[in-house]
PDB file of C-alpha atoms in Angstrom:
ATOM      1  CA  UNK A   1     -12.369  -3.478 -25.913  1.00 73.00           C
ATOM      2  CA  UNK A   2      -8.994  -1.806 -26.484  1.00 81.00           C
ATOM      3  CA  UNK A   3      -9.406   0.055 -23.193  1.00 83.00           C
ATOM      4  CA  UNK A   4     -10.238  -3.171 -21.356  1.00 82.00           C
ATOM      5  CA  UNK A   5      -7.189  -4.926 -22.819  1.00 88.00           C
ATOM      6  CA  UNK A   6      -5.079  -1.905 -21.893  1.00 87.00           C
ATOM      7  CA  UNK A   7      -6.275  -2.039 -18.289  1.00 86.00           C
ATOM      8  CA  UNK A   8      -5.324  -5.718 -18.079  1.00 86.00           C
ATOM      9  CA  UNK A   9      -1.784  -4.903 -19.252  1.00 87.00           C
ATOM     10  CA  UNK A  10      -1.558  -1.922 -16.880  1.00 87.00           C
ATOM     11  CA  UNK A  11      -2.636  -3.985 -13.869  1.00 86.00           C
ATOM     12  CA  UNK A  12      -0.193  -6.742 -14.858  1.00 88.00           C
ATOM     13  CA  UNK A  13       2.578  -4.131 -15.027  1.00 86.00           C
ATOM     14  CA  UNK A  14       1.583  -2.745 -11.635  1.00 85.00           C
ATOM     15  CA  UNK A  15       1.646  -6.275 -10.201  1.00 85.00           C
ATOM     16  CA  UNK A  16       5.197  -6.789 -11.452  1.00 85.00           C
ATOM     17  CA  UNK A  17       6.514  -3.416 -10.275  1.00 83.00           C
ATOM     18  CA  UNK A  18       4.942  -3.698  -6.808  1.00 82.00           C
ATOM     19  CA  UNK A  19       6.506  -7.113  -6.268  1.00 81.00           C
ATOM     20  CA  UNK A  20       3.250  -9.061  -6.133  1.00 78.00           C
ATOM     21  CA  UNK A  21       4.870 -12.133  -7.689  1.00 75.00           C
ATOM     22  CA  UNK A  22       7.457 -12.154  -4.873  1.00 75.00           C
ATOM     23  CA  UNK A  23       5.612 -10.885  -1.799  1.00 77.00           C
ATOM     24  CA  UNK A  24       2.070 -11.860  -2.756  1.00 72.00           C
ATOM     25  CA  UNK A  25       0.820  -8.478  -1.484  1.00 75.00           C
ATOM     26  CA  UNK A  26      -2.250  -7.744  -3.611  1.00 78.00           C
ATOM     27  CA  UNK A  27      -3.347  -4.561  -1.836  1.00 79.00           C
ATOM     28  CA  UNK A  28      -1.364  -2.095  -4.035  1.00 80.00           C
ATOM     29  CA  UNK A  29      -3.099  -3.621  -7.061  1.00 81.00           C
ATOM     30  CA  UNK A  30      -6.526  -3.430  -5.410  1.00 79.00           C
ATOM     31  CA  UNK A  31      -5.951   0.165  -4.280  1.00 82.00           C
ATOM     32  CA  UNK A  32      -4.854   1.124  -7.787  1.00 80.00           C
ATOM     33  CA  UNK A  33      -7.863  -0.520  -9.427  1.00 79.00           C
ATOM     34  CA  UNK A  34     -10.250   1.300  -7.093  1.00 79.00           C
ATOM     35  CA  UNK A  35      -8.999   4.597  -8.562  1.00 80.00           C
ATOM     36  CA  UNK A  36     -10.425   3.675 -11.984  1.00 79.00           C
ATOM     37  CA  UNK A  37     -12.990   6.465 -11.666  1.00 76.00           C
ATOM     38  CA  UNK A  38     -10.236   9.064 -11.160  1.00 80.00           C
ATOM     39  CA  UNK A  39      -8.572   9.825 -14.476  1.00 76.00           C
ATOM     40  CA  UNK A  40      -5.839  11.935 -12.866  1.00 78.00           C
ATOM     41  CA  UNK A  41      -4.452   9.057 -10.790  1.00 81.00           C
ATOM     42  CA  UNK A  42      -3.570   6.827 -13.746  1.00 85.00           C
ATOM     43  CA  UNK A  43      -0.234   8.543 -14.327  1.00 85.00           C
ATOM     44  CA  UNK A  44       3.331   7.894 -13.056  1.00 86.00           C
ATOM     45  CA  UNK A  45       3.211  11.193 -11.150  1.00 78.00           C
ATOM     46  CA  UNK A  46       0.672   9.639  -8.766  1.00 78.00           C
ATOM     47  CA  UNK A  47       2.755   6.500  -8.098  1.00 78.00           C
ATOM     48  CA  UNK A  48       6.070   5.403  -9.593  1.00 82.00           C
ATOM     49  CA  UNK A  49       4.798   1.911 -10.381  1.00 81.00           C
ATOM     50  CA  UNK A  50       2.064   3.198 -12.723  1.00 83.00           C
ATOM     51  CA  UNK A  51       3.141   2.841 -16.401  1.00 84.00           C
ATOM     52  CA  UNK A  52       3.136   5.675 -18.905  1.00 86.00           C
ATOM     53  CA  UNK A  53      -0.091   6.189 -20.860  1.00 85.00           C
ATOM     54  CA  UNK A  54      -2.138   4.194 -18.321  1.00 87.00           C
ATOM     55  CA  UNK A  55      -4.595   7.072 -18.447  1.00 86.00           C
ATOM     56  CA  UNK A  56      -5.322   6.257 -22.094  1.00 89.00           C
ATOM     57  CA  UNK A  57      -6.540   2.747 -21.234  1.00 88.00           C
ATOM     58  CA  UNK A  58      -8.617   4.147 -18.362  1.00 86.00           C
ATOM     59  CA  UNK A  59     -10.114   6.826 -20.618  1.00 89.00           C
ATOM     60  CA  UNK A  60     -11.019   4.354 -23.372  1.00 90.00           C
ATOM     61  CA  UNK A  61     -12.472   1.785 -20.959  1.00 86.00           C
ATOM     62  CA  UNK A  62     -14.596   4.133 -18.845  1.00 86.00           C
ATOM     63  CA  UNK A  63     -15.939   6.132 -21.783  1.00 89.00           C
ATOM     64  CA  UNK A  64     -16.299   3.032 -23.945  1.00 88.00           C
ATOM     65  CA  UNK A  65     -18.447   1.287 -21.366  1.00 85.00           C
ATOM     66  CA  UNK A  66     -20.501   4.467 -20.967  1.00 86.00           C
ATOM     67  CA  UNK A  67     -21.153   4.539 -24.718  1.00 89.00           C
ATOM     68  CA  UNK A  68     -22.073   0.856 -24.648  1.00 85.00           C
ATOM     69  CA  UNK A  69     -24.559   1.480 -21.842  1.00 85.00           C
ATOM     70  CA  UNK A  70     -26.120   4.394 -23.723  1.00 87.00           C
ATOM     71  CA  UNK A  71     -26.357   2.243 -26.852  1.00 89.00           C
ATOM     72  CA  UNK A  72     -28.102  -0.481 -24.856  1.00 86.00           C
ATOM     73  CA  UNK A  73     -30.576   2.081 -23.517  1.00 87.00           C
ATOM     74  CA  UNK A  74     -31.288   3.315 -27.056  1.00 88.00           C
ATOM     75  CA  UNK A  75     -31.946  -0.267 -28.123  1.00 86.00           C
ATOM     76  CA  UNK A  76     -34.203  -0.914 -25.142  1.00 87.00           C
ATOM     77  CA  UNK A  77     -36.190   2.318 -25.431  1.00 89.00           C
ATOM     78  CA  UNK A  78     -36.217   4.180 -28.771  1.00 89.00           C
ATOM     79  CA  UNK A  79     -35.814   1.035 -30.878  1.00 87.00           C
ATOM     80  CA  UNK A  80     -38.753  -0.551 -29.058  1.00 84.00           C
ATOM     81  CA  UNK A  81     -41.028   2.488 -29.324  1.00 85.00           C
ATOM     82  CA  UNK A  82     -41.485   3.016 -25.587  1.00 86.00           C
ATOM     83  CA  UNK A  83     -39.982   6.497 -25.097  1.00 90.00           C
ATOM     84  CA  UNK A  84     -43.151   7.957 -23.581  1.00 90.00           C
ATOM     85  CA  UNK A  85     -43.742   4.975 -21.294  1.00 89.00           C
ATOM     86  CA  UNK A  86     -40.138   5.035 -20.106  1.00 89.00           C
ATOM     87  CA  UNK A  87     -40.264   8.796 -19.548  1.00 90.00           C
ATOM     88  CA  UNK A  88     -43.401   8.452 -17.421  1.00 91.00           C
ATOM     89  CA  UNK A  89     -41.776   5.770 -15.286  1.00 90.00           C
ATOM     90  CA  UNK A  90     -38.534   7.711 -14.780  1.00 90.00           C
ATOM     91  CA  UNK A  91     -39.955  11.082 -13.740  1.00 92.00           C
ATOM     92  CA  UNK A  92     -38.177  10.954 -10.389  1.00 91.00           C
ATOM     93  CA  UNK A  93     -34.745  10.755 -12.033  1.00 92.00           C
ATOM     94  CA  UNK A  94     -35.561  12.983 -15.019  1.00 92.00           C
ATOM     95  CA  UNK A  95     -36.721  15.819 -12.785  1.00 92.00           C
ATOM     96  CA  UNK A  96     -33.165  16.170 -11.456  1.00 93.00           C
ATOM     97  CA  UNK A  97     -31.949  16.824 -15.000  1.00 92.00           C
ATOM     98  CA  UNK A  98     -34.467  19.577 -15.708  1.00 91.00           C
ATOM     99  CA  UNK A  99     -32.411  22.031 -13.645  1.00 94.00           C
ATOM    100  CA  UNK A 100     -29.162  20.069 -13.520  1.00 94.00           C
ATOM    101  CA  UNK A 101     -26.867  23.081 -12.977  1.00 95.00           C
ATOM    102  CA  UNK A 102     -28.971  24.299 -10.076  1.00 96.00           C
ATOM    103  CA  UNK A 103     -29.149  20.870  -8.467  1.00 95.00           C
ATOM    104  CA  UNK A 104     -25.375  20.550  -8.701  1.00 95.00           C
ATOM    105  CA  UNK A 105     -24.989  23.965  -7.098  1.00 95.00           C
ATOM    106  CA  UNK A 106     -27.481  23.133  -4.330  1.00 95.00           C
ATOM    107  CA  UNK A 107     -25.596  20.240  -2.807  1.00 94.00           C
ATOM    108  CA  UNK A 108     -25.760  22.142   0.472  1.00 95.00           C
ATOM    109  CA  UNK A 109     -29.194  20.538   0.891  1.00 96.00           C
ATOM    110  CA  UNK A 110     -27.237  17.553   2.150  1.00 95.00           C
ATOM    111  CA  UNK A 111     -25.965  19.432   5.200  1.00 96.00           C
ATOM    112  CA  UNK A 112     -29.487  20.400   6.215  1.00 96.00           C
ATOM    113  CA  UNK A 113     -30.631  16.781   6.061  1.00 96.00           C
ATOM    114  CA  UNK A 114     -27.467  15.539   7.772  1.00 96.00           C
ATOM    115  CA  UNK A 115     -27.865  18.018  10.637  1.00 96.00           C
ATOM    116  CA  UNK A 116     -31.536  17.123  11.098  1.00 95.00           C
ATOM    117  CA  UNK A 117     -30.980  13.344  10.932  1.00 96.00           C
ATOM    118  CA  UNK A 118     -27.937  13.479  13.172  1.00 96.00           C
ATOM    119  CA  UNK A 119     -29.833  15.527  15.752  1.00 96.00           C
ATOM    120  CA  UNK A 120     -32.697  13.007  15.786  1.00 95.00           C
ATOM    121  CA  UNK A 121     -30.402   9.966  16.056  1.00 94.00           C
ATOM    122  CA  UNK A 122     -27.500  11.318  18.113  1.00 93.00           C
ATOM    123  CA  UNK A 123     -28.855  14.432  19.795  1.00 93.00           C
ATOM    124  CA  UNK A 124     -26.288  16.645  18.070  1.00 94.00           C
ATOM    125  CA  UNK A 125     -25.897  18.042  14.559  1.00 93.00           C
ATOM    126  CA  UNK A 126     -23.297  16.743  12.097  1.00 94.00           C
ATOM    127  CA  UNK A 127     -22.328  13.706  14.159  1.00 93.00           C
ATOM    128  CA  UNK A 128     -20.737  10.720  12.454  1.00 92.00           C
ATOM    129  CA  UNK A 129     -23.340   8.062  11.675  1.00 93.00           C
ATOM    130  CA  UNK A 130     -23.247   4.308  11.182  1.00 92.00           C
ATOM    131  CA  UNK A 131     -24.217   2.659   7.894  1.00 91.00           C
ATOM    132  CA  UNK A 132     -27.912   2.739   8.732  1.00 92.00           C
ATOM    133  CA  UNK A 133     -27.845   6.438   9.520  1.00 94.00           C
ATOM    134  CA  UNK A 134     -25.762   7.145   6.413  1.00 94.00           C
ATOM    135  CA  UNK A 135     -28.269   5.323   4.193  1.00 94.00           C
ATOM    136  CA  UNK A 136     -31.103   7.254   5.848  1.00 96.00           C
ATOM    137  CA  UNK A 137     -29.348  10.569   5.143  1.00 96.00           C
ATOM    138  CA  UNK A 138     -28.901   9.620   1.473  1.00 95.00           C
ATOM    139  CA  UNK A 139     -32.562   8.665   1.067  1.00 96.00           C
ATOM    140  CA  UNK A 140     -33.830  11.750   2.879  1.00 97.00           C
ATOM    141  CA  UNK A 141     -31.525  14.005   0.836  1.00 96.00           C
ATOM    142  CA  UNK A 142     -32.852  12.574  -2.429  1.00 96.00           C
ATOM    143  CA  UNK A 143     -36.396  12.975  -1.131  1.00 96.00           C
ATOM    144  CA  UNK A 144     -35.687  16.557  -0.045  1.00 96.00           C
ATOM    145  CA  UNK A 145     -34.216  17.364  -3.461  1.00 95.00           C
ATOM    146  CA  UNK A 146     -37.177  15.777  -5.239  1.00 95.00           C
ATOM    147  CA  UNK A 147     -39.770  17.584  -3.111  1.00 96.00           C
ATOM    148  CA  UNK A 148     -38.162  20.984  -3.709  1.00 97.00           C
ATOM    149  CA  UNK A 149     -37.832  20.339  -7.458  1.00 96.00           C
ATOM    150  CA  UNK A 150     -41.449  19.206  -7.683  1.00 95.00           C
ATOM    151  CA  UNK A 151     -42.708  22.323  -5.874  1.00 96.00           C
ATOM    152  CA  UNK A 152     -40.320  24.605  -7.776  1.00 96.00           C
ATOM    153  CA  UNK A 153     -41.635  23.198 -11.038  1.00 95.00           C
ATOM    154  CA  UNK A 154     -45.034  24.797 -10.340  1.00 94.00           C
ATOM    155  CA  UNK A 155     -43.576  28.290 -10.857  1.00 95.00           C
ATOM    156  CA  UNK A 156     -41.314  27.403 -13.780  1.00 95.00           C
ATOM    157  CA  UNK A 157     -38.149  27.166 -11.643  1.00 96.00           C
ATOM    158  CA  UNK A 158     -37.973  30.948 -11.192  1.00 96.00           C
ATOM    159  CA  UNK A 159     -34.677  31.856  -9.511  1.00 96.00           C
ATOM    160  CA  UNK A 160     -32.756  28.793 -10.698  1.00 96.00           C
ATOM    161  CA  UNK A 161     -29.539  29.067 -12.708  1.00 96.00           C
ATOM    162  CA  UNK A 162     -31.417  27.766 -15.727  1.00 95.00           C
ATOM    163  CA  UNK A 163     -34.021  30.487 -15.275  1.00 96.00           C
ATOM    164  CA  UNK A 164     -31.318  33.176 -15.143  1.00 96.00           C
ATOM    165  CA  UNK A 165     -29.674  31.849 -18.318  1.00 96.00           C
ATOM    166  CA  UNK A 166     -32.971  31.612 -20.191  1.00 95.00           C
ATOM    167  CA  UNK A 167     -34.092  35.033 -18.967  1.00 96.00           C
ATOM    168  CA  UNK A 168     -30.914  36.724 -20.207  1.00 96.00           C
ATOM    169  CA  UNK A 169     -30.848  34.996 -23.596  1.00 95.00           C
ATOM    170  CA  UNK A 170     -34.598  35.263 -24.234  1.00 95.00           C
ATOM    171  CA  UNK A 171     -34.572  38.993 -23.483  1.00 95.00           C
ATOM    172  CA  UNK A 172     -31.318  40.035 -25.163  1.00 95.00           C
ATOM    173  CA  UNK A 173     -31.085  37.863 -28.283  1.00 94.00           C
ATOM    174  CA  UNK A 174     -33.501  39.187 -30.946  1.00 93.00           C
ATOM    175  CA  UNK A 175     -34.287  35.801 -32.486  1.00 93.00           C
ATOM    176  CA  UNK A 176     -35.212  34.309 -29.134  1.00 92.00           C
ATOM    177  CA  UNK A 177     -37.024  37.450 -27.987  1.00 92.00           C
ATOM    178  CA  UNK A 178     -39.259  37.306 -31.072  1.00 92.00           C
ATOM    179  CA  UNK A 179     -40.725  33.989 -29.902  1.00 91.00           C
ATOM    180  CA  UNK A 180     -42.667  35.740 -27.136  1.00 92.00           C
ATOM    181  CA  UNK A 181     -45.659  38.000 -27.423  1.00 91.00           C
ATOM    182  CA  UNK A 182     -45.695  41.586 -26.101  1.00 90.00           C
ATOM    183  CA  UNK A 183     -47.846  40.564 -23.141  1.00 93.00           C
ATOM    184  CA  UNK A 184     -45.178  38.201 -21.748  1.00 94.00           C
ATOM    185  CA  UNK A 185     -43.223  39.851 -18.933  1.00 94.00           C
ATOM    186  CA  UNK A 186     -39.420  39.766 -18.943  1.00 95.00           C
ATOM    187  CA  UNK A 187     -39.185  37.360 -16.018  1.00 95.00           C
ATOM    188  CA  UNK A 188     -41.697  34.963 -17.579  1.00 94.00           C
ATOM    189  CA  UNK A 189     -39.460  34.468 -20.618  1.00 94.00           C
ATOM    190  CA  UNK A 190     -37.034  32.453 -18.534  1.00 94.00           C
ATOM    191  CA  UNK A 191     -39.535  30.060 -17.001  1.00 95.00           C
ATOM    192  CA  UNK A 192     -39.161  26.369 -17.777  1.00 92.00           C
ATOM    193  CA  UNK A 193     -42.363  25.010 -19.299  1.00 89.00           C
ATOM    194  CA  UNK A 194     -42.559  21.670 -17.524  1.00 89.00           C
ATOM    195  CA  UNK A 195     -45.759  20.704 -19.316  1.00 88.00           C
ATOM    196  CA  UNK A 196     -44.202  20.658 -22.810  1.00 87.00           C
ATOM    197  CA  UNK A 197     -40.602  19.901 -21.846  1.00 86.00           C
ATOM    198  CA  UNK A 198     -41.120  17.326 -19.110  1.00 89.00           C
ATOM    199  CA  UNK A 199     -44.589  15.778 -19.130  1.00 91.00           C
ATOM    200  CA  UNK A 200     -45.724  15.971 -22.757  1.00 88.00           C
ATOM    201  CA  UNK A 201     -42.543  16.428 -24.761  1.00 86.00           C
ATOM    202  CA  UNK A 202     -42.247  15.422 -28.413  1.00 85.00           C
ATOM    203  CA  UNK A 203     -40.949  11.914 -27.780  1.00 86.00           C
ATOM    204  CA  UNK A 204     -39.045  10.382 -30.692  1.00 84.00           C
ATOM    205  CA  UNK A 205     -39.072   6.638 -31.347  1.00 87.00           C
ATOM    206  CA  UNK A 206     -37.122   4.770 -34.009  1.00 85.00           C
ATOM    207  CA  UNK A 207     -39.785   2.055 -34.082  1.00 81.00           C
ATOM    208  CA  UNK A 208     -43.416   2.930 -33.454  1.00 76.00           C
ATOM    209  CA  UNK A 209     -45.370   0.768 -31.053  1.00 68.00           C
ATOM    210  CA  UNK A 210     -48.748  -0.465 -32.339  1.00 59.00           C
ATOM    211  CA  UNK A 211     -51.508   1.801 -31.076  1.00 54.00           C
ATOM    212  CA  UNK A 212     -54.904   0.923 -29.650  1.00 44.00           C
ATOM    213  CA  UNK A 213     -56.362  -2.128 -31.349  1.00 44.00           C
ATOM    214  CA  UNK A 214     -59.520  -4.222 -31.152  1.00 49.00           C
ATOM    215  CA  UNK A 215     -57.538  -7.432 -31.499  1.00 49.00           C
ATOM    216  CA  UNK A 216     -57.518  -9.824 -28.593  1.00 54.00           C
ATOM    217  CA  UNK A 217     -54.270 -10.765 -26.894  1.00 52.00           C
ATOM    218  CA  UNK A 218     -54.306 -14.153 -28.641  1.00 55.00           C
ATOM    219  CA  UNK A 219     -54.855 -12.523 -32.057  1.00 53.00           C
ATOM    220  CA  UNK A 220     -52.025 -10.081 -31.484  1.00 51.00           C
ATOM    221  CA  UNK A 221     -49.628 -12.895 -30.556  1.00 50.00           C
ATOM    222  CA  UNK A 222     -50.692 -14.916 -33.604  1.00 50.00           C
ATOM    223  CA  UNK A 223     -50.292 -12.091 -36.138  1.00 50.00           C
ATOM    224  CA  UNK A 224     -47.049 -10.618 -34.803  1.00 55.00           C
ATOM    225  CA  UNK A 225     -44.565 -13.427 -35.179  1.00 57.00           C
ATOM    226  CA  UNK A 226     -41.314 -11.476 -35.407  1.00 76.00           C
ATOM    227  CA  UNK A 227     -40.746 -11.946 -31.631  1.00 87.00           C
ATOM    228  CA  UNK A 228     -38.554  -8.849 -31.619  1.00 87.00           C
ATOM    229  CA  UNK A 229     -38.531  -8.313 -27.856  1.00 89.00           C
ATOM    230  CA  UNK A 230     -38.285 -12.037 -27.152  1.00 92.00           C
ATOM    231  CA  UNK A 231     -35.168 -12.356 -29.297  1.00 91.00           C
ATOM    232  CA  UNK A 232     -33.712  -9.267 -27.640  1.00 91.00           C
ATOM    233  CA  UNK A 233     -34.204 -10.789 -24.182  1.00 92.00           C
ATOM    234  CA  UNK A 234     -32.449 -13.956 -25.342  1.00 93.00           C
ATOM    235  CA  UNK A 235     -29.442 -12.017 -26.673  1.00 92.00           C
ATOM    236  CA  UNK A 236     -29.146  -9.874 -23.541  1.00 92.00           C
ATOM    237  CA  UNK A 237     -29.317 -12.909 -21.275  1.00 92.00           C
ATOM    238  CA  UNK A 238     -26.550 -14.680 -23.214  1.00 92.00           C
ATOM    239  CA  UNK A 239     -24.295 -11.615 -23.040  1.00 89.00           C
ATOM    240  CA  UNK A 240     -24.903 -11.306 -19.308  1.00 88.00           C
ATOM    241  CA  UNK A 241     -24.129 -14.979 -18.691  1.00 87.00           C
ATOM    242  CA  UNK A 242     -20.872 -15.264 -20.635  1.00 85.00           C
ATOM    243  CA  UNK A 243     -19.388 -11.943 -19.521  1.00 78.00           C
ATOM    244  CA  UNK A 244     -18.530 -10.303 -16.231  1.00 69.00           C
ATOM    245  CA  UNK A 245     -18.347  -6.677 -17.263  1.00 68.00           C
ATOM    246  CA  UNK A 246     -21.770  -6.770 -18.958  1.00 76.00           C
ATOM    247  CA  UNK A 247     -23.576  -8.589 -16.154  1.00 81.00           C
ATOM    248  CA  UNK A 248     -26.173  -5.815 -16.021  1.00 84.00           C
ATOM    249  CA  UNK A 249     -27.539  -7.003 -19.376  1.00 88.00           C
ATOM    250  CA  UNK A 250     -28.889 -10.061 -17.542  1.00 90.00           C
ATOM    251  CA  UNK A 251     -31.161  -7.786 -15.541  1.00 91.00           C
ATOM    252  CA  UNK A 252     -32.267  -6.012 -18.715  1.00 90.00           C
ATOM    253  CA  UNK A 253     -32.802  -9.387 -20.369  1.00 92.00           C
ATOM    254  CA  UNK A 254     -34.986 -10.598 -17.504  1.00 93.00           C
ATOM    255  CA  UNK A 255     -37.176  -7.487 -17.589  1.00 92.00           C
ATOM    256  CA  UNK A 256     -37.556  -7.633 -21.379  1.00 92.00           C
ATOM    257  CA  UNK A 257     -38.364 -11.361 -21.208  1.00 93.00           C
ATOM    258  CA  UNK A 258     -41.131 -10.765 -18.666  1.00 93.00           C
ATOM    259  CA  UNK A 259     -42.562  -7.900 -20.720  1.00 89.00           C
ATOM    260  CA  UNK A 260     -42.363  -9.806 -24.016  1.00 89.00           C
ATOM    261  CA  UNK A 261     -44.477 -12.618 -22.560  1.00 89.00           C
ATOM    262  CA  UNK A 262     -47.343 -10.164 -22.245  1.00 85.00           C
ATOM    263  CA  UNK A 263     -46.964  -8.734 -25.752  1.00 82.00           C
ATOM    264  CA  UNK A 264     -45.730 -11.703 -27.776  1.00 85.00           C
ATOM    265  CA  UNK A 265     -46.852 -14.668 -25.711  1.00 87.00           C
ATOM    266  CA  UNK A 266     -44.600 -17.373 -24.331  1.00 89.00           C
ATOM    267  CA  UNK A 267     -42.129 -18.633 -26.906  1.00 92.00           C
ATOM    268  CA  UNK A 268     -38.766 -20.343 -27.003  1.00 92.00           C
ATOM    269  CA  UNK A 269     -36.852 -17.059 -27.114  1.00 93.00           C
ATOM    270  CA  UNK A 270     -38.301 -15.339 -24.061  1.00 93.00           C
ATOM    271  CA  UNK A 271     -38.458 -18.629 -22.171  1.00 94.00           C
ATOM    272  CA  UNK A 272     -34.740 -19.171 -22.750  1.00 94.00           C
ATOM    273  CA  UNK A 273     -34.011 -15.507 -22.012  1.00 93.00           C
ATOM    274  CA  UNK A 274     -35.957 -15.704 -18.752  1.00 95.00           C
ATOM    275  CA  UNK A 275     -34.150 -18.830 -17.540  1.00 95.00           C
ATOM    276  CA  UNK A 276     -30.663 -17.784 -18.649  1.00 94.00           C
ATOM    277  CA  UNK A 277     -31.042 -14.335 -17.074  1.00 94.00           C
ATOM    278  CA  UNK A 278     -32.026 -15.851 -13.732  1.00 94.00           C
ATOM    279  CA  UNK A 279     -29.116 -18.305 -13.900  1.00 93.00           C
ATOM    280  CA  UNK A 280     -26.674 -15.469 -14.672  1.00 91.00           C
ATOM    281  CA  UNK A 281     -27.996 -13.325 -11.820  1.00 91.00           C
ATOM    282  CA  UNK A 282     -27.841 -16.218  -9.337  1.00 92.00           C
ATOM    283  CA  UNK A 283     -24.290 -17.128 -10.400  1.00 89.00           C
ATOM    284  CA  UNK A 284     -22.958 -13.567 -10.122  1.00 86.00           C
ATOM    285  CA  UNK A 285     -24.691 -12.885  -6.797  1.00 87.00           C
ATOM    286  CA  UNK A 286     -23.418 -16.198  -5.395  1.00 88.00           C
ATOM    287  CA  UNK A 287     -19.843 -15.556  -6.509  1.00 82.00           C
ATOM    288  CA  UNK A 288     -19.927 -11.983  -5.211  1.00 80.00           C
ATOM    289  CA  UNK A 289     -21.339 -13.113  -1.853  1.00 83.00           C
ATOM    290  CA  UNK A 290     -18.746 -15.872  -1.540  1.00 80.00           C
ATOM    291  CA  UNK A 291     -15.821 -13.598  -2.385  1.00 68.00           C
ATOM    292  CA  UNK A 292     -17.124 -10.928  -0.012  1.00 70.00           C
ATOM    293  CA  UNK A 293     -16.979 -13.395   2.876  1.00 73.00           C
ATOM    294  CA  UNK A 294     -13.687 -15.072   1.999  1.00 68.00           C
ATOM    295  CA  UNK A 295     -10.550 -13.337   3.209  1.00 62.00           C
ATOM    296  CA  UNK A 296      -7.744 -12.844   0.724  1.00 56.00           C
ATOM    297  CA  UNK A 297      -5.398 -14.774   3.012  1.00 58.00           C
ATOM    298  CA  UNK A 298      -7.507 -17.915   2.598  1.00 58.00           C
ATOM    299  CA  UNK A 299      -6.840 -17.778  -1.146  1.00 58.00           C
ATOM    300  CA  UNK A 300      -3.112 -17.680  -0.491  1.00 58.00           C
ATOM    301  CA  UNK A 301      -2.676 -14.283  -2.153  1.00 53.00           C
ATOM    302  CA  UNK A 302      -1.063 -12.660   0.883  1.00 52.00           C
TER     303      UNK A 302
END
């Protein structure tokens, strides 16, 4: 919150120093705000109209919102006992993190896909593409990455940066070397065991989900009256409706509301959460669409 308040004061200061109140030119403010992802540009050295210590507000806001998002994910996953289910549904994304250093280093995959796509669409490699072609390159690059990672997984990612690191440490450090039997070859000590580290890891939940039961759906709903997920969907939907920065919680609230209907039956909490989430999503999408099609000049800002 302190970072958000700081950003408001910084933008107000930028508006004053750039003469917005006199000229009505909002573009310097917009251009400055778009640099919020770049920590190094929130300093006076980048532009004279940027106040001192603006970087502190940017740092607190960006990292604060990241921590909030992680906390929300913990509440939605570990505190609901669905770590394994979530992991199974997010394999596509999680696989990129298994060899994160290698994937970061292998961004040259993009140029292969770009050359191929450009040649198919334009007849020449590395040609500039329109939005449709750009989106196609992004999708094909992600697919290319995923296919290579999936195939590489079958041999324990031998040759990856992670494999090199594990091979060196598992062969040179006595404590780590002792974990392997004498029949394990030196190069096998660096392999990533996808079966135990990716597919069947030791998932940790704060709250355990009820296991297999002989109760009917109606009996389960009757005996479990805490409505934990239903209340959560209601809270998330309210937060998403009354705030702009936490709009994404409306989407979470809608998904939790739909899921809680199956587990806890329809009740006043998930019904309200379902409706409020939809209202919040419709309102934000409508406002965003309207503002995207209205020129700034129409609003009298320039």
